[in-house]
Short mmCIF file of C-alpha atoms and ligand atoms in Angstrom, two decimals:
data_model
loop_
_atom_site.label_atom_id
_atom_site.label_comp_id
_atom_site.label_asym_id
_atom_site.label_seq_id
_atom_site.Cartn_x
_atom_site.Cartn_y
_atom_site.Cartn_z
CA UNK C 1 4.53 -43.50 -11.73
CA UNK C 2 0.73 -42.08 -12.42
CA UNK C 3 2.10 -38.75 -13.32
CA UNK C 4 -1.50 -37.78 -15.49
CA UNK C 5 -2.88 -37.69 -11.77
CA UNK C 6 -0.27 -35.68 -10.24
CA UNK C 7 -1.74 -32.58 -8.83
CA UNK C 8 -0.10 -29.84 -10.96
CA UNK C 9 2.97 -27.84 -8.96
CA UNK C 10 1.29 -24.98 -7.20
CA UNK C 11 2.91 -21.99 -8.18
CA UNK C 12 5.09 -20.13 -5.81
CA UNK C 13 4.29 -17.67 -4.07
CA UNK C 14 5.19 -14.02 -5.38
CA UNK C 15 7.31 -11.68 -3.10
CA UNK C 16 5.22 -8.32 -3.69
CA UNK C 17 1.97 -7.29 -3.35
CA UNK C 18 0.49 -4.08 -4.72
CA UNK C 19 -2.59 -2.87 -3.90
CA UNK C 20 -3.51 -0.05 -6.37
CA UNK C 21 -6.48 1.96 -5.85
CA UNK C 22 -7.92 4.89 -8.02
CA UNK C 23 -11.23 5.60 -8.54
CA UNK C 24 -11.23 6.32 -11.74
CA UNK C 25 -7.98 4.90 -13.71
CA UNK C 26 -9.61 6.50 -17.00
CA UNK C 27 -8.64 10.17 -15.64
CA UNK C 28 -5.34 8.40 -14.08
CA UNK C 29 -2.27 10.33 -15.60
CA UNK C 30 0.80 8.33 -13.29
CA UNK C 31 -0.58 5.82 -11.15
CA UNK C 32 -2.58 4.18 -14.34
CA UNK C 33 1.33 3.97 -15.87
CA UNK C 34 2.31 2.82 -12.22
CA UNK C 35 -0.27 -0.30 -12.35
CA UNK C 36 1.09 -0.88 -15.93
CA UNK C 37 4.74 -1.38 -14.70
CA UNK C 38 3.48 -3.53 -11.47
CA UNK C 39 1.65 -5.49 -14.23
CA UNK C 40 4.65 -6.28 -15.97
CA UNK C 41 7.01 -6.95 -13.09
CA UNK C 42 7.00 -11.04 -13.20
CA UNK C 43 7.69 -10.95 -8.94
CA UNK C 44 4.41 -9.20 -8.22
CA UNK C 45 0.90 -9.66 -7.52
CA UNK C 46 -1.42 -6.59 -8.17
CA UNK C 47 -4.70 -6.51 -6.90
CA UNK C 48 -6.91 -3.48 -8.67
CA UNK C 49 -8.88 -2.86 -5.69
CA UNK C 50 -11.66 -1.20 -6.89
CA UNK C 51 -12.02 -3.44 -10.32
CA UNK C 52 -11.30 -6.09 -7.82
CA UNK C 53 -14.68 -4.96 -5.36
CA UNK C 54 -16.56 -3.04 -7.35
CA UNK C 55 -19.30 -3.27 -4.54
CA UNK C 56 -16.86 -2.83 -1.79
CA UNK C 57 -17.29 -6.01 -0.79
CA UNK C 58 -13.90 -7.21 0.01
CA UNK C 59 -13.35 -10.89 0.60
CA UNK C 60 -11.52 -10.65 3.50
CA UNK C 61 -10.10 -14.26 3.53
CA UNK C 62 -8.39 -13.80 0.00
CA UNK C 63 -6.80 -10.54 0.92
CA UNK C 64 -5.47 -11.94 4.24
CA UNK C 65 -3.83 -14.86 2.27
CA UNK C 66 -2.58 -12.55 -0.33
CA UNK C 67 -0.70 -10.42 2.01
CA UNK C 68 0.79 -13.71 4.01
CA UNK C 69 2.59 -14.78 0.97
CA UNK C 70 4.18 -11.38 0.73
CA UNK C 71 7.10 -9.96 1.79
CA UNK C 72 6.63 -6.29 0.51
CA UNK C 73 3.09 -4.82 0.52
CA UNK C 74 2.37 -1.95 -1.61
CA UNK C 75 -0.44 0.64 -1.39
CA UNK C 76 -0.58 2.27 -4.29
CA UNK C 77 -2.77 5.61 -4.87
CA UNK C 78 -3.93 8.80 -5.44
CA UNK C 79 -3.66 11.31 -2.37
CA UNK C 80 -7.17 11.86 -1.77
CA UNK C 81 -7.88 15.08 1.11
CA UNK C 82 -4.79 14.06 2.30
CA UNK C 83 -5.08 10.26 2.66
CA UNK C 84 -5.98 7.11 0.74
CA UNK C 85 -8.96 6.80 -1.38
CA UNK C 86 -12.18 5.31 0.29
CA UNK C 87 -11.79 1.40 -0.92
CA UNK C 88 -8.28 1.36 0.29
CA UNK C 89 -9.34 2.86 3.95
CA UNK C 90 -11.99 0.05 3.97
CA UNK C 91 -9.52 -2.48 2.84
CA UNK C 92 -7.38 -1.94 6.28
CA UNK C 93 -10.01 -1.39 8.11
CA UNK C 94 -11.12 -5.19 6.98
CA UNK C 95 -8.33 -7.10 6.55
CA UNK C 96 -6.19 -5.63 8.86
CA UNK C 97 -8.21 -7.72 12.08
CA UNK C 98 -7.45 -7.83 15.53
CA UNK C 99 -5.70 -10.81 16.39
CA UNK C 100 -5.16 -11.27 13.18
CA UNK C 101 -2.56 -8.32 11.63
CA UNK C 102 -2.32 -6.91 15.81
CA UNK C 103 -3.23 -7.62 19.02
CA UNK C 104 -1.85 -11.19 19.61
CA UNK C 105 -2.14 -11.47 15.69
CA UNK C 106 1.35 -11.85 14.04
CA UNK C 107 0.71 -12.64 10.44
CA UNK C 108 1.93 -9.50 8.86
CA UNK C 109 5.30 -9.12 11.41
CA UNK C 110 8.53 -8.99 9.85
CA UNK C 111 6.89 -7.85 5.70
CA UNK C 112 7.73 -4.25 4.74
CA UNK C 113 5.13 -1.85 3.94
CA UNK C 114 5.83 0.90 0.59
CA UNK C 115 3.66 3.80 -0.09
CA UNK C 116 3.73 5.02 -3.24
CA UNK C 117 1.39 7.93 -3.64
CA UNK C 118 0.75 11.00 -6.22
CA UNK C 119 -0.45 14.17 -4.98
CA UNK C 120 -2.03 16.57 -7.03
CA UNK C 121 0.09 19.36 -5.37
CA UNK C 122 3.20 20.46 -6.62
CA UNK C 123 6.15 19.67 -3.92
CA UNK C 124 6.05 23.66 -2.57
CA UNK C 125 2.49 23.25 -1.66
CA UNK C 126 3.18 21.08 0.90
CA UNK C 127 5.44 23.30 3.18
CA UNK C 128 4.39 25.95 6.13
CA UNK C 129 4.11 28.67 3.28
CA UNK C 130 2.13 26.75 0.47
CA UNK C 131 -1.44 26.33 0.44
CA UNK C 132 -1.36 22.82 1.89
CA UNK C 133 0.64 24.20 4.89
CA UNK C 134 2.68 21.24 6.27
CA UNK C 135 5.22 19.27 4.64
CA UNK C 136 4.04 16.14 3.32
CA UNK C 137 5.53 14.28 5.92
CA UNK C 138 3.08 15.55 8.63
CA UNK C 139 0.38 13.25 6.45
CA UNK C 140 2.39 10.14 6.82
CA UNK C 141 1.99 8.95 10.41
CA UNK C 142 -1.41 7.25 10.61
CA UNK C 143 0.38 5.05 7.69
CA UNK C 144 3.75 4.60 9.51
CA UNK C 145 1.94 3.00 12.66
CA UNK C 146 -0.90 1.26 11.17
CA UNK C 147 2.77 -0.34 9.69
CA UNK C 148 4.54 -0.56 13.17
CA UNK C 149 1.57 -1.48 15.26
CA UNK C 150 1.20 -4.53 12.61
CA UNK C 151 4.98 -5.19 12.80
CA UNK C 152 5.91 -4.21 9.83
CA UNK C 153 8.94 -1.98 8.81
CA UNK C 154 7.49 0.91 6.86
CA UNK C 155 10.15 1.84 4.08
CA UNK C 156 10.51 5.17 2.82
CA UNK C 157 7.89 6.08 0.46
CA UNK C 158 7.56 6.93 -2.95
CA UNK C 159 6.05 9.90 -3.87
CA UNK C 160 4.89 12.06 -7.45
CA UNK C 161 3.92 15.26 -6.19
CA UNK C 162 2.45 17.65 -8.73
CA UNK C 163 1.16 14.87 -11.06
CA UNK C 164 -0.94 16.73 -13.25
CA UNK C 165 1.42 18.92 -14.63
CA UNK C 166 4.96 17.35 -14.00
CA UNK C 167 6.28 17.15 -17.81
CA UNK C 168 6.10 13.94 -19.35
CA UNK C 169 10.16 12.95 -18.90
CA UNK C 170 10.05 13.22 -15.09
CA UNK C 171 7.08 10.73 -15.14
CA UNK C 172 8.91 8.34 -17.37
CA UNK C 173 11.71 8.66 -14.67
CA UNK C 174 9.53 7.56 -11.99
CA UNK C 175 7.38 5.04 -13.43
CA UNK C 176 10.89 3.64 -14.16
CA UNK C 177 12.00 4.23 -11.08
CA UNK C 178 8.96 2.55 -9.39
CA UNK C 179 9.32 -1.01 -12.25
CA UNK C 180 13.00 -1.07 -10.86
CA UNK C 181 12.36 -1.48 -7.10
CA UNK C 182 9.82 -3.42 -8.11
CA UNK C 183 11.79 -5.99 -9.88
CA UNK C 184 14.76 -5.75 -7.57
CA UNK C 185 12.86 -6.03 -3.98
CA UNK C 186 14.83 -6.87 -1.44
CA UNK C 187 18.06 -5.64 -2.85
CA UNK C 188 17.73 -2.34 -1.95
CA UNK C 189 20.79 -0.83 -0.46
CA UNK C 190 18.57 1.32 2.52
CA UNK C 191 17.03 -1.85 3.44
CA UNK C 192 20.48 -3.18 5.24
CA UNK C 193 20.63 -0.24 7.27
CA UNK C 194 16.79 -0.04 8.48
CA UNK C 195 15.64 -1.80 11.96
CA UNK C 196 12.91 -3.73 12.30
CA UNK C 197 10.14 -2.01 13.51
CA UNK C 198 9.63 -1.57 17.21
CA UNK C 199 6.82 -4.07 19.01
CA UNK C 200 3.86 -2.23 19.46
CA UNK C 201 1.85 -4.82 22.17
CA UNK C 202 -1.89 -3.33 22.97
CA UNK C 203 -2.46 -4.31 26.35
CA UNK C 204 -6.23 -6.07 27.00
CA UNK C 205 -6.84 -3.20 29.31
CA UNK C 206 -6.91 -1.17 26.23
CA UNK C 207 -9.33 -3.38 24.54
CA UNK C 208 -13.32 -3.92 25.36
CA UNK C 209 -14.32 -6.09 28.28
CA UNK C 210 -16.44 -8.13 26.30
CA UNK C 211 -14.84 -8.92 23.54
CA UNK C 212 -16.78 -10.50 20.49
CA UNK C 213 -14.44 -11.91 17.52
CA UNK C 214 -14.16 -9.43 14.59
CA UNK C 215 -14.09 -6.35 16.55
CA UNK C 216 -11.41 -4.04 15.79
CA UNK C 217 -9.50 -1.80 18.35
C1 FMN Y 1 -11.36 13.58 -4.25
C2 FMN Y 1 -9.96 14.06 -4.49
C3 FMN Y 1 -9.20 14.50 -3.45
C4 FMN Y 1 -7.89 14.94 -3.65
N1 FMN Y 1 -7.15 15.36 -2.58
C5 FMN Y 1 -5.87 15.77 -2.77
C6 FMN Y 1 -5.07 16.16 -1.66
O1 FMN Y 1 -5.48 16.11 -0.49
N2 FMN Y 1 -3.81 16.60 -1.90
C7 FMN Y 1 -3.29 16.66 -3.17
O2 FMN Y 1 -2.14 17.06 -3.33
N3 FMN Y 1 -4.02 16.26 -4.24
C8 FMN Y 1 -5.28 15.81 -4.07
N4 FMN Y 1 -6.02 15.36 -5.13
C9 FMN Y 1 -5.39 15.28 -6.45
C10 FMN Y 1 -4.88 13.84 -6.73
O3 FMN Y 1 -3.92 13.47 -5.78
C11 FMN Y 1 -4.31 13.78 -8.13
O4 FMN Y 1 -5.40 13.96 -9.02
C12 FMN Y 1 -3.62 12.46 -8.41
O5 FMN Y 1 -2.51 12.29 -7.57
C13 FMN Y 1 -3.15 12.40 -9.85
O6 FMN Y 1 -2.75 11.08 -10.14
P1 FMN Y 1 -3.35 10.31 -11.40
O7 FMN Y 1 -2.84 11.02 -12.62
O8 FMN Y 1 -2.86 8.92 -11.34
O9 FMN Y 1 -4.85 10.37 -11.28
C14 FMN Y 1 -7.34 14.94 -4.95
C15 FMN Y 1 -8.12 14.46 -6.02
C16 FMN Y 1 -9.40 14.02 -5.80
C17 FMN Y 1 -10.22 13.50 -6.97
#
């Protein structure tokens, strides 16, 4: 057998996908150790979005095949006014397509989605009484259905608040926390008791009569 001609064995596919996005990972206190630990976790792919597209220009084809050898997609960041940094909002709003990730498009259905976010405020900011005013929960839903309406189970996130100033220990804890799930993804005991998400089907009469490929919503 010609085995010096052999195309070489591609190599499998890896389970996880992080997406990690900070603007500036210089001034990054966690989420710089977070992308360290996602680094070193043999199972995952990490994808430094904005090392990856410094120019925002996100190859949307490499993304999309990215996340369809996944199982578990990770958006890792920085709570920025309450949401995801800039990149990352582009990156769904690109690679997340119509027909595609939703509407008739199936390829994300069935993967599990994981935030895992720092917030600058401490935990008792984000409550009726604190200065951010709801609890942090009331931030969470445009991530939960961009999740659902893809078909994706959206698995409870995981979440630094007060990352400037938590002491050093507690940060150890979570970055260890974070490598752990990594590394052990699926076998998470809440898993076997979580649903799949529900269908979310967006009728045509809900979409633009004429239609051109690429449009979104
Ligand atoms: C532009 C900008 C907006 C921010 N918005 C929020 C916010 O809405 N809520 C919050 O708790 N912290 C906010 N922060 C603080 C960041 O969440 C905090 O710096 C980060 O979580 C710390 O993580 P790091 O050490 O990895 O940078 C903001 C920071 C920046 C630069």
């Amino acid at each position: 057998m010609d085995t010096e001609h052999q195309a070489p064995p591609a190599t499998p596919a890896k389970p996880v996908y992080v997406v990690a996005a900070h603007p500036n990972w210089r001034e990054s206190r966690v989420n710089r150790r977070l992308l360290q630990a996602a680094l070193a976790t043999e199972s995952t792919e990490v994808c430094d979005l904005y090392a990856r597209y410094p120019d925002y220009s996100i190859r949307v084809p490499t993304e999309q095949a990215q996340l369809q050898d996944a199982q578990l997609i990770v958006l890792l960041h920085p709570v920025q006014w309450y949401s995801m940094p800039a990149l990352l909002k582009l990156w769904v709003d690109e690679v997340l397509t119509h027909g595609w990730a939703y509407g008739g498009g199936k390829a994300l259905q069935g993967k599990d989605l994981w935030l895992v976010a720092t917030t600058g405020g401490p935990e008792g900011s984000y409550h009726p009484q604190g200065y951010n005013r709801y609890f942090f929960d009331a931030f969470l839903p445009p991530y939960e259905q961009t999740a659902a309406l893809c078909g994706m189970r959206f698995l409870p996130p995981l979440v630094l608040h007060g990352a400037h100033r938590v002491d050093s220990a507690e940060v150890d804890t979570h970055v260890a926390m974070f490598a752990e799930r990594l590394a052990s993804y699926p076998q998470w005991p809440e898993l076997d008791d979580m649903e799949s998400c529900p269908a979310c089907v967006v009728p045509d009469t809900d979409r633009p009569a004429h239609e051109t490929v690429g449009d979104q919503h």
